[in-house]
Amino acid sequence: AQGGAQAAAKPPKDANQVSLFGHLYGQSRRTTLAGVGKDVHPAVLALGLQMSNYVICGSNARCIATLLALKRVIESYTTPPGHSLSRHLTSHHLSPQIDYLVSCRPMSVSMGNAIRWLKLEISKVDPDTPENEAKEDLCDSIDNFIRERITVADQVIATSAGGKIQNGDVVLTYAKSSIVQQTLIEAHKRGVQFRVIVIDSKPLFEGKHLARALATAGLEVQYSLMHAVSHAIKDATKVFLGAHAMMSNGRLYSRVGTAIVAMTANEFDVPVIVCCESVKFTEKVALDSIVSNEVAPPDELISPLPLTHTATTTTTTTATATPDQTGAATAGEAQG
Amino acid sequence: MPSPTIVASPGLSSFLKSLKSTPVEASIEHLISLLKRRQIRNSRPCAVATAQLLLRVVSAFRWTDVSRLIERIQLVGQRLQAAQPRELSIGNIVRRILGLVREEAEEDRDADASALSEPGTDSQPGTPRISGVRPPLSSSISTLSPLRHGAIEPLDPTVAEPDTAKFVADSAQRPPLLTSHTSYAASATAPMATSMFSLLSHPETPSSTATPSGTQSPSGRPTSATQAVFASLTQKDLRPEVIGGIEEIIDELDQVDEQIAGYALDHIHSNEIILTHTSSMTVQKFLLTAARKRKFTVVHAEAYPNDHEATHATVTGKMVNENQDELSSEAFQKPLTAAGITVILIPDSAVFALMSRVNKVILGTHAVLANGGLVAAAGTRAIAKAAKTHKTPVVVVSGVYKLSPVYPFDFESLIEFGDVSKVFSYEDGDLVEKVDVENPLFDYVPAELVDLYITNLGGHAPSYLYRIVADHYRVEDINI
């Protein structure tokens, strides 16, 4: 992808790259099917394009979609004679699929975790198991994974985090997080009277979808853009944020702009509650948002968007609502 | 003569064109309607329009007495300010001009006093001029100085503002100051009007006030006849001086950006990464001036949704600023990239992410308040706070005309809310029914988030701004 600079017109296209982000420009993001290897499964082909165009977007959605696509890949897989499934499937059949997905858009942490888990499951398959049975087992465990680590986890988080919303609260949230949406709607269904302020930003305007969903569900919604955050925070009593990943040094890695919202909330002494499934936890650490990040192509936006995620400093997140490994919710006061 | 207005879209340029050919009252109404309809907006166009209009008001107004002129300017100023109370620069210019008139009137009166006292006191021709800087004072120390009392008293009631009179009364209640230290009394009554700079530039001031008044006071009490001569003299002399003063203010408005840009090299070093916000002309000229000598990187937050188009135009060099068409000699502003500067345009949301690499934040503003706080484009507060979080210095460039003596007791009243359609387009019409949408145009940025102000007078700490306010505005004009 090209960088965020609108440099002088005469140098070649690469001049659009900002040297500060030089390490972030890998191969340019794939937006067409041209040159894709023949062994990429059609379901994966479609998914790659959807992710590249932000049709499927968001850490959870991308994780689930990837697992479902890989399930289709496994279903249509036959072990070549002379090979065993556990040895051949991962290296020869899944790798090209994953490489293709990465070329469409860098993998999310949740996808990485899910794929690592899947590879482990495949390697655990007993070579003596009949192929059909092994494939069925793998598909079942994929379904289980999605159910346990995402669907049920979300329900648990929604109940736990929703319990923090009280009558008269004004909840501020940034962009769109599926789990925050679920939390808010669940609290509304329980009959809690509260108001929601959605802060949104260029270029994806995901918050608009959240505002629409919440308004349709009957909540009182206010919508503003990033520039209004210092105004909106004055009314807010709680801030709910979604996550892309939780770093092992306690920092939150999330949609670009999240740090500004968290910082502003911190300035005005508004508690920040982050909803994050454990599938998004990573052992990586980060100190800032520049060393590891994702750069979006500038032409998607008319104006460039160099970074898609920011690492929020730990001081600005005051509580983390997350399920532990078994899916039970822990809403710990994990003070950074 | 038919006015050539409303040829193009009404705005500052059409107003300025029509100004010469339209009667004053019609011009006032015209400007009021332009302000109300927001066809003239932003600090500088408002300031220029106000100054030009008041120039016309002063030159067309027939007056026999300075107080009438002051009343007239106050009245026009009140109407303009009421038309657009959030454009603080209107009030600033009105106050500046009022202060100018008062100063001229006082100087004039001093000159008269000296003219009158000349037959009596040949020995000290310079002193009476200074002694009368604050005429209301004379009544309270009249026992010490019969001359000053005599020369000034007749004009006193016409000029003295109620505020000042009260002030004098207050200071009169402090006898030790008044009786034993005449010089301190003088400075106590005029605490805001002159700065320490003017103290230095008029070295005769302390000496004159410290001089025992008995030595310089013979018995010269003006007759009513000389007063009449006086009044006519005053009127004749004052008009060109006031007009000249207003023209100076207009010149200042023209040159302010260049003057500020003159300080650029003192603040930007090589290979610096500078973050800025919105399409402020002042900031652009500042950076361009620095770009002639230094190479640095500019990170430009786009200020979506109210100013992003202008920001994009600034970055790409297609600057067509409709607000300043007449004013800036260069309607086409060369972009920074043409000067070899790397410009990174970023959405507002990425500010925090990049702040860790930014060396300095340079911001434009809409207005600066007396406590050092800013009323600036929405989003500025978050940027300033992000800078504070990363310990990055925040520099605000602003002309002195944006500096307002208003103290913000109610920040919210200074914030203007704008067009919601910039947040929601027509495709989202279904949502408008169900969702509240807010689009604030300004943020209030507290002074503690700003490290340095650069005005056309130089760089100042936030805590020093009150002094500049005191130098530019008179206490009696703070409420127009």
PDB file of C-alpha atoms in Angstrom, chain B residues 257-344:
ATOM      1  CA  ASP B 257       0.496  36.981   9.211  1.00  0.00           C
ATOM      2  CA  GLU B 258       3.792  38.171   7.756  1.00  0.00           C
ATOM      3  CA  GLN B 259       4.801  39.587  11.092  1.00  0.00           C
ATOM      4  CA  ILE B 260       4.032  36.325  12.840  1.00  0.00           C
ATOM      5  CA  ALA B 261       5.807  34.387  10.114  1.00  0.00           C
ATOM      6  CA  GLY B 262       8.866  36.486  10.841  1.00  0.00           C
ATOM      7  CA  TYR B 263       9.318  34.548  14.066  1.00  0.00           C
ATOM      8  CA  ALA B 264       9.134  31.180  12.313  1.00  0.00           C
ATOM      9  CA  LEU B 265      12.844  30.516  12.202  1.00  0.00           C
ATOM     10  CA  ASP B 266      13.112  31.011  15.940  1.00  0.00           C
ATOM     11  CA  HIS B 267      10.790  28.118  16.534  1.00  0.00           C
ATOM     12  CA  ILE B 268      11.393  25.471  13.887  1.00  0.00           C
ATOM     13  CA  HIS B 269      14.617  23.543  13.595  1.00  0.00           C
ATOM     14  CA  SER B 270      15.825  21.179  10.896  1.00  0.00           C
ATOM     15  CA  ASN B 271      14.282  17.747  10.499  1.00  0.00           C
ATOM     16  CA  GLU B 272      11.530  18.553  12.911  1.00  0.00           C
ATOM     17  CA  ILE B 273       8.152  16.854  12.695  1.00  0.00           C
ATOM     18  CA  ILE B 274       5.421  19.418  13.145  1.00  0.00           C
ATOM     19  CA  LEU B 275       1.752  18.671  13.559  1.00  0.00           C
ATOM     20  CA  THR B 276      -0.903  21.159  12.586  1.00  0.00           C
ATOM     21  CA  HIS B 277      -4.652  21.213  12.204  1.00  0.00           C
ATOM     22  CA  THR B 278      -7.123  23.034   9.913  1.00  0.00           C
ATOM     23  CA  SER B 279      -6.248  25.261   6.995  1.00  0.00           C
ATOM     24  CA  SER B 280      -5.171  28.297   8.975  1.00  0.00           C
ATOM     25  CA  MET B 281      -3.522  30.890   6.733  1.00  0.00           C
ATOM     26  CA  THR B 282      -1.421  32.126   9.641  1.00  0.00           C
ATOM     27  CA  VAL B 283       0.033  28.670  10.234  1.00  0.00           C
ATOM     28  CA  GLN B 284       0.639  28.092   6.538  1.00  0.00           C
ATOM     29  CA  LYS B 285       2.574  31.345   6.158  1.00  0.00           C
ATOM     30  CA  PHE B 286       4.491  30.555   9.325  1.00  0.00           C
ATOM     31  CA  LEU B 287       5.524  27.152   8.003  1.00  0.00           C
ATOM     32  CA  LEU B 288       6.264  28.478   4.514  1.00  0.00           C
ATOM     33  CA  THR B 289       8.601  31.095   5.917  1.00  0.00           C
ATOM     34  CA  ALA B 290      10.450  28.451   7.882  1.00  0.00           C
ATOM     35  CA  ALA B 291      10.518  26.194   4.814  1.00  0.00           C
ATOM     36  CA  ARG B 292      12.655  28.726   2.952  1.00  0.00           C
ATOM     37  CA  LYS B 293      15.562  27.981   5.254  1.00  0.00           C
ATOM     38  CA  ARG B 294      14.858  24.641   6.912  1.00  0.00           C
ATOM     39  CA  LYS B 295      13.719  21.200   5.897  1.00  0.00           C
ATOM     40  CA  PHE B 296      11.154  19.574   8.128  1.00  0.00           C
ATOM     41  CA  THR B 297       8.083  17.352   8.016  1.00  0.00           C
ATOM     42  CA  VAL B 298       4.549  18.545   8.509  1.00  0.00           C
ATOM     43  CA  VAL B 299       1.801  16.240   9.712  1.00  0.00           C
ATOM     44  CA  HIS B 300      -1.486  17.863   8.833  1.00  0.00           C
ATOM     45  CA  ALA B 301      -4.696  16.712  10.520  1.00  0.00           C
ATOM     46  CA  GLU B 302      -7.557  17.400   8.184  1.00  0.00           C
ATOM     47  CA  ALA B 303     -10.232  18.781  10.569  1.00  0.00           C
ATOM     48  CA  TYR B 304     -13.101  16.728   9.191  1.00  0.00           C
ATOM     49  CA  PRO B 305     -15.951  17.605   8.616  1.00  0.00           C
ATOM     50  CA  ASN B 306     -15.918  21.388   8.835  1.00  0.00           C
ATOM     51  CA  ASP B 307     -12.615  22.334   7.323  1.00  0.00           C
ATOM     52  CA  HIS B 308     -11.294  19.243   5.549  1.00  0.00           C
ATOM     53  CA  GLU B 309     -11.844  20.528   2.036  1.00  0.00           C
ATOM     54  CA  ALA B 310      -9.913  23.686   2.734  1.00  0.00           C
ATOM     55  CA  THR B 311      -7.229  21.602   4.409  1.00  0.00           C
ATOM     56  CA  HIS B 312      -6.906  19.331   1.397  1.00  0.00           C
ATOM     57  CA  ALA B 313      -6.704  22.410  -0.800  1.00  0.00           C
ATOM     58  CA  THR B 314      -3.991  23.855   1.397  1.00  0.00           C
ATOM     59  CA  VAL B 315      -1.977  20.679   1.276  1.00  0.00           C
ATOM     60  CA  THR B 316      -2.290  20.204  -2.463  1.00  0.00           C
ATOM     61  CA  GLY B 317      -1.851  23.893  -3.211  1.00  0.00           C
ATOM     62  CA  LYS B 318      -5.249  24.599  -4.716  1.00  0.00           C
ATOM     63  CA  MET B 319      -5.947  27.240  -2.142  1.00  0.00           C
ATOM     64  CA  VAL B 320      -8.918  29.349  -3.160  1.00  0.00           C
ATOM     65  CA  ASN B 321      -9.936  31.018   0.021  1.00  0.00           C
ATOM     66  CA  GLU B 322     -13.220  32.722  -0.647  1.00  0.00           C
ATOM     67  CA  ASN B 323     -13.055  34.513   2.647  1.00  0.00           C
ATOM     68  CA  GLN B 324      -9.878  36.285   1.871  1.00  0.00           C
ATOM     69  CA  ASP B 325     -10.125  36.805  -1.852  1.00  0.00           C
ATOM     70  CA  GLU B 326      -9.646  40.536  -1.600  1.00  0.00           C
ATOM     71  CA  LEU B 327      -7.266  40.552   1.258  1.00  0.00           C
ATOM     72  CA  SER B 328      -4.446  38.238   0.460  1.00  0.00           C
ATOM     73  CA  SER B 329      -2.339  39.473  -2.392  1.00  0.00           C
ATOM     74  CA  GLU B 330      -1.645  35.880  -3.278  1.00  0.00           C
ATOM     75  CA  ALA B 331      -4.963  34.158  -3.807  1.00  0.00           C
ATOM     76  CA  PHE B 332      -2.970  31.169  -4.860  1.00  0.00           C
ATOM     77  CA  GLN B 333      -0.902  29.990  -1.985  1.00  0.00           C
ATOM     78  CA  LYS B 334       2.071  27.856  -2.843  1.00  0.00           C
ATOM     79  CA  PRO B 335       1.814  24.554  -1.041  1.00  0.00           C
ATOM     80  CA  LEU B 336       4.434  23.495   1.436  1.00  0.00           C
ATOM     81  CA  THR B 337       5.339  20.534  -0.732  1.00  0.00           C
ATOM     82  CA  ALA B 338       6.534  22.938  -3.432  1.00  0.00           C
ATOM     83  CA  ALA B 339       9.065  24.214  -0.922  1.00  0.00           C
ATOM     84  CA  GLY B 340      10.394  20.687  -0.510  1.00  0.00           C
ATOM     85  CA  ILE B 341       8.564  19.936   2.705  1.00  0.00           C
ATOM     86  CA  THR B 342       7.108  16.485   3.291  1.00  0.00           C
ATOM     87  CA  VAL B 343       3.460  16.910   4.178  1.00  0.00           C
ATOM     88  CA  ILE B 344       1.570  13.971   5.649  1.00  0.00           C
TER      89      ILE B 344
END
